[in-house]
Amino acid sequence: MYNKSLKELSHGLKNGDFSSVELTHEYLNRIKQHQDLNAYITVTEEIALQNAKDADIRIASKKADPLTGIPVAQKDIFCTLDVKTSCGSMMLDNFYAPYNATVIEKFNQTGAVMLGKLNMDEFAMGSSNETSFYGAVKNPWNINRVPGGSSGGSAVAVAAKLAAYSTGTDTGGSIRQPAALCGITGLKPTYGRVSRFGMIAYASSLDQGGPMTHSAEDAALVLQTMAGFDPKDSTSVDLPVPDYSANLNHPLTGLKIGLPKEFFSDDLNIDMAKKLAEAIEEYRKLGAEIKEVSMPNLKLAIPAYYVIAPAECSANLSRFDGVRFGHRCNNPVDLTDLYTRSRGEGFGKEVKRRILMGTYALSTGYYDAYYVKAQKIRRLISDDFKKTLTEVDVIMGPVTPTPAFGIGEKMSDPVEMYLSDIYTIAINLAGLPAISIPAGFINEMPIGLQIIGNYFTEAKILNIAHQYQQTTDWHKQTPKGFA
Ligand code: GLN
């Protein structure tokens, strides 16, 4: 059953070929079998089986939605009522959320089965899933390699078939990058498309939740459930949600694809360039026109992001002070001791580095030089995209500079680690939607193709991704031992 698409699972459940309880048991067994991948922080077996029983009743009474009864796993950044919500941090190791994130509520309403909470980089800061308090997650394509981050657990859960699909969040690439490195499909929606209510904040002006799935067809179904206006999130956008599944089959004749010369310069890894050229050739065969475009400010994305994201995180993470929730140190002698020791003990090294950088960038005397300057660059980058997207329908490019790197390889060099997001970060700064789809292998490790569209054109992006997946089978490959 675990090899089926979401549509096939839904049909199977409705036809009575198998029950949600059976399907859920199958995934729970696989999770136990493959614990060494460290994809899950918490397995919610009891909740899953209860959800499955409820789903079977709902299916029998013919009130099922497309995702009713299908097992999902959630990134441990989404608050889940009475279930540990750790955000990958010791700080929240004892935190049981008092409410559900809107995204979780939506999955509950549709009758999805929650298998558990997925491992992630601490507070979503990282590109390798090595900063988690719960240890590194392993890539099922090669367990000595990283799965990417921060939604590494989410990518592995799907790639290794430990859930039918999962959720991730993307602040600078955290859905697309691990999706690419694990050979799955990951969609970062337009900023404001999916509610951030109850999604623990890293950098609020950049964070966006989205689906991680085997295919664009699956992603269309999952986004349908996740998307929509939420009055509880002031940055949620009140626009109608199109029928994503109904739009997958438009032909691509005449589609204008832009290839930014800054993405395809001599700096691009030669094997990566070759694989991407093959993918783009496939689009040409599907009727697309390919055009070179230029976005001169793309090169400023990493420095701008690594001012803005830490600045926002230093503000967002100030709430973890040992007073209201989260880790509290033993026997504080006074208030300052309580703050400093609780935060000193609760946060890991990378999170502390970001808080320090962000506090510095926001401090009097440096604010204009760093933060304001970075915001101006952000505007220039958005303008580059806006202009380019009047010339072409979508932009394509790499997701990552290389396939998955080795565990431990970049941990001592943060700048090298930050460069893993060189192709994804600009999209968050502009707030645009983008997908990563499997586009082949380099040395037996998967790589992704990125498709970036205009604001709120997720339906079009999914259509373009789906058409490619109709003529290629990269997205159907499974790591050895997980088929
Ligand atoms: N790797 C980037 C960072 O560490 C992006 C992370 C993310 O998208 N959550 O900030």
mmCIF file of N, CA and C in Angstrom, residues 408-459:
data_model
loop_
_atom_site.group_PDB
_atom_site.id
_atom_site.type_symbol
_atom_site.label_atom_id
_atom_site.label_comp_id
_atom_site.label_asym_id
_atom_site.label_seq_id
_atom_site.Cartn_x
_atom_site.Cartn_y
_atom_site.Cartn_z
ATOM 1 N N GLY A 408 28.395 15.695 8.931
ATOM 2 C CA GLY A 408 29.570 16.241 9.600
ATOM 3 C C GLY A 408 30.458 17.095 8.709
ATOM 4 N N GLU A 409 30.247 17.009 7.384
ATOM 5 C CA GLU A 409 31.156 17.657 6.446
ATOM 6 C C GLU A 409 31.199 19.187 6.557
ATOM 7 N N LYS A 410 30.037 19.802 6.847
ATOM 8 C CA LYS A 410 30.005 21.274 6.832
ATOM 9 C C LYS A 410 29.724 21.867 8.205
ATOM 10 N N MET A 411 29.684 21.029 9.231
ATOM 11 C CA MET A 411 29.264 21.526 10.542
ATOM 12 C C MET A 411 30.245 22.517 11.154
ATOM 13 N N SER A 412 31.513 22.436 10.779
ATOM 14 C CA SER A 412 32.467 23.345 11.403
ATOM 15 C C SER A 412 32.652 24.616 10.574
ATOM 16 N N ASP A 413 31.927 24.719 9.472
ATOM 17 C CA ASP A 413 32.076 25.896 8.623
ATOM 18 C C ASP A 413 30.695 26.476 8.282
ATOM 19 N N PRO A 414 30.174 27.338 9.163
ATOM 20 C CA PRO A 414 28.810 27.841 8.956
ATOM 21 C C PRO A 414 28.617 28.542 7.617
ATOM 22 N N VAL A 415 29.613 29.262 7.139
ATOM 23 C CA VAL A 415 29.420 29.992 5.880
ATOM 24 C C VAL A 415 29.233 29.001 4.723
ATOM 25 N N GLU A 416 30.015 27.939 4.735
ATOM 26 C CA GLU A 416 29.889 26.884 3.729
ATOM 27 C C GLU A 416 28.470 26.290 3.796
ATOM 28 N N MET A 417 27.994 26.084 5.010
ATOM 29 C CA MET A 417 26.630 25.556 5.201
ATOM 30 C C MET A 417 25.603 26.550 4.646
ATOM 31 N N TYR A 418 25.782 27.837 4.933
ATOM 32 C CA TYR A 418 24.808 28.847 4.467
ATOM 33 C C TYR A 418 24.754 28.882 2.933
ATOM 34 N N LEU A 419 25.877 28.552 2.299
ATOM 35 C CA LEU A 419 25.907 28.597 0.833
ATOM 36 C C LEU A 419 25.075 27.481 0.194
ATOM 37 N N SER A 420 24.681 26.477 0.986
ATOM 38 C CA SER A 420 23.815 25.408 0.426
ATOM 39 C C SER A 420 22.484 25.975 -0.054
ATOM 40 N N ASP A 421 22.126 27.161 0.454
ATOM 41 C CA ASP A 421 20.808 27.721 0.115
ATOM 42 C C ASP A 421 20.891 28.803 -0.948
ATOM 43 N N ILE A 422 21.994 28.828 -1.648
ATOM 44 C CA ILE A 422 22.231 29.934 -2.585
ATOM 45 C C ILE A 422 21.155 30.049 -3.669
ATOM 46 N N TYR A 423 20.526 28.926 -4.034
ATOM 47 C CA TYR A 423 19.517 28.980 -5.102
ATOM 48 C C TYR A 423 18.079 29.083 -4.584
ATOM 49 N N THR A 424 17.902 29.006 -3.298
ATOM 50 C CA THR A 424 16.521 28.995 -2.778
ATOM 51 C C THR A 424 16.137 30.265 -2.025
ATOM 52 N N ILE A 425 17.122 30.897 -1.404
ATOM 53 C CA ILE A 425 16.841 31.987 -0.464
ATOM 54 C C ILE A 425 16.171 33.202 -1.092
ATOM 55 N N ALA A 426 16.584 33.563 -2.320
ATOM 56 C CA ALA A 426 16.043 34.769 -2.960
ATOM 57 C C ALA A 426 14.525 34.682 -3.098
ATOM 58 N N ILE A 427 14.034 33.456 -3.286
ATOM 59 C CA ILE A 427 12.599 33.248 -3.505
ATOM 60 C C ILE A 427 11.818 33.607 -2.239
ATOM 61 N N ASN A 428 12.387 33.273 -1.079
ATOM 62 C CA ASN A 428 11.734 33.647 0.180
ATOM 63 C C ASN A 428 11.775 35.157 0.385
ATOM 64 N N LEU A 429 12.904 35.768 0.026
ATOM 65 C CA LEU A 429 13.002 37.223 0.193
ATOM 66 C C LEU A 429 11.933 37.915 -0.645
ATOM 67 N N ALA A 430 11.615 37.340 -1.806
ATOM 68 C CA ALA A 430 10.590 37.925 -2.678
ATOM 69 C C ALA A 430 9.181 37.431 -2.316
ATOM 70 N N GLY A 431 9.076 36.394 -1.501
ATOM 71 C CA GLY A 431 7.760 35.868 -1.092
ATOM 72 C C GLY A 431 7.071 35.040 -2.162
ATOM 73 N N LEU A 432 7.831 34.571 -3.149
ATOM 74 C CA LEU A 432 7.237 33.867 -4.288
ATOM 75 C C LEU A 432 7.039 32.368 -4.020
ATOM 76 N N PRO A 433 6.191 31.705 -4.811
ATOM 77 C CA PRO A 433 6.065 30.252 -4.699
ATOM 78 C C PRO A 433 7.105 29.538 -5.573
ATOM 79 N N ALA A 434 7.562 28.380 -5.135
ATOM 80 C CA ALA A 434 8.520 27.593 -5.918
ATOM 81 C C ALA A 434 8.440 26.134 -5.504
ATOM 82 N N ILE A 435 8.724 25.271 -6.467
ATOM 83 C CA ILE A 435 8.668 23.833 -6.189
ATOM 84 C C ILE A 435 10.022 23.219 -6.525
ATOM 85 N N SER A 436 10.357 22.150 -5.820
ATOM 86 C CA SER A 436 11.508 21.339 -6.195
ATOM 87 C C SER A 436 10.981 19.978 -6.620
ATOM 88 N N ILE A 437 11.387 19.557 -7.818
ATOM 89 C CA ILE A 437 10.967 18.222 -8.271
ATOM 90 C C ILE A 437 12.201 17.391 -8.620
ATOM 91 N N PRO A 438 12.119 16.069 -8.398
ATOM 92 C CA PRO A 438 13.262 15.215 -8.701
ATOM 93 C C PRO A 438 13.610 15.286 -10.188
ATOM 94 N N ALA A 439 14.905 15.447 -10.485
ATOM 95 C CA ALA A 439 15.312 15.633 -11.889
ATOM 96 C C ALA A 439 16.515 14.774 -12.250
ATOM 97 N N GLY A 440 16.729 13.696 -11.517
ATOM 98 C CA GLY A 440 17.825 12.803 -11.874
ATOM 99 C C GLY A 440 18.751 12.544 -10.708
ATOM 100 N N PHE A 441 19.901 11.936 -11.022
ATOM 101 C CA PHE A 441 20.840 11.523 -9.987
ATOM 102 C C PHE A 441 22.252 11.919 -10.389
ATOM 103 N N ILE A 442 23.047 12.274 -9.399
ATOM 104 C CA ILE A 442 24.487 12.447 -9.618
ATOM 105 C C ILE A 442 25.163 11.495 -8.627
ATOM 106 N N ASN A 443 25.978 10.596 -9.127
ATOM 107 C CA ASN A 443 26.610 9.578 -8.279
ATOM 108 C C ASN A 443 25.595 8.887 -7.354
ATOM 109 N N GLU A 444 24.485 8.507 -7.937
ATOM 110 C CA GLU A 444 23.430 7.765 -7.229
ATOM 111 C C GLU A 444 22.720 8.555 -6.149
ATOM 112 N N MET A 445 22.935 9.875 -6.106
ATOM 113 C CA MET A 445 22.195 10.708 -5.163
ATOM 114 C C MET A 445 21.258 11.637 -5.945
ATOM 115 N N PRO A 446 20.014 11.784 -5.457
ATOM 116 C CA PRO A 446 19.036 12.579 -6.201
ATOM 117 C C PRO A 446 19.351 14.081 -6.209
ATOM 118 N N ILE A 447 18.887 14.742 -7.243
ATOM 119 C CA ILE A 447 18.976 16.209 -7.307
ATOM 120 C C ILE A 447 17.618 16.765 -7.760
ATOM 121 N N GLY A 448 17.422 18.058 -7.543
ATOM 122 C CA GLY A 448 16.119 18.653 -7.865
ATOM 123 C C GLY A 448 16.208 19.741 -8.913
ATOM 124 N N LEU A 449 15.068 19.967 -9.568
ATOM 125 C CA LEU A 449 14.901 21.115 -10.464
ATOM 126 C C LEU A 449 13.935 22.065 -9.762
ATOM 127 N N GLN A 450 14.267 23.353 -9.782
ATOM 128 C CA GLN A 450 13.395 24.324 -9.135
ATOM 129 C C GLN A 450 12.569 25.082 -10.178
ATOM 130 N N ILE A 451 11.272 25.233 -9.876
ATOM 131 C CA ILE A 451 10.376 26.006 -10.751
ATOM 132 C C ILE A 451 9.761 27.117 -9.903
ATOM 133 N N ILE A 452 10.024 28.338 -10.309
ATOM 134 C CA ILE A 452 9.586 29.505 -9.534
ATOM 135 C C ILE A 452 8.517 30.240 -10.336
ATOM 136 N N GLY A 453 7.416 30.569 -9.702
ATOM 137 C CA GLY A 453 6.340 31.252 -10.427
ATOM 138 C C GLY A 453 5.995 32.583 -9.796
ATOM 139 N N ASN A 454 5.024 33.263 -10.404
ATOM 140 C CA ASN A 454 4.578 34.537 -9.856
ATOM 141 C C ASN A 454 3.694 34.310 -8.619
ATOM 142 N N TYR A 455 3.386 35.374 -7.908
ATOM 143 C CA TYR A 455 2.596 35.258 -6.678
ATOM 144 C C TYR A 455 1.287 34.508 -6.927
ATOM 145 N N PHE A 456 0.983 33.583 -6.058
ATOM 146 C CA PHE A 456 -0.272 32.827 -6.057
ATOM 147 C C PHE A 456 -0.518 32.041 -7.346
ATOM 148 N N THR A 457 0.573 31.619 -7.995
ATOM 149 C CA THR A 457 0.395 30.782 -9.195
ATOM 150 C C THR A 457 0.777 29.323 -8.899
ATOM 151 N N GLU A 458 0.466 28.882 -7.681
ATOM 152 C CA GLU A 458 0.785 27.493 -7.318
ATOM 153 C C GLU A 458 0.148 26.507 -8.296
ATOM 154 N N ALA A 459 -1.074 26.830 -8.780
ATOM 155 C CA ALA A 459 -1.763 25.900 -9.688
ATOM 156 C C ALA A 459 -0.933 25.714 -10.967
#
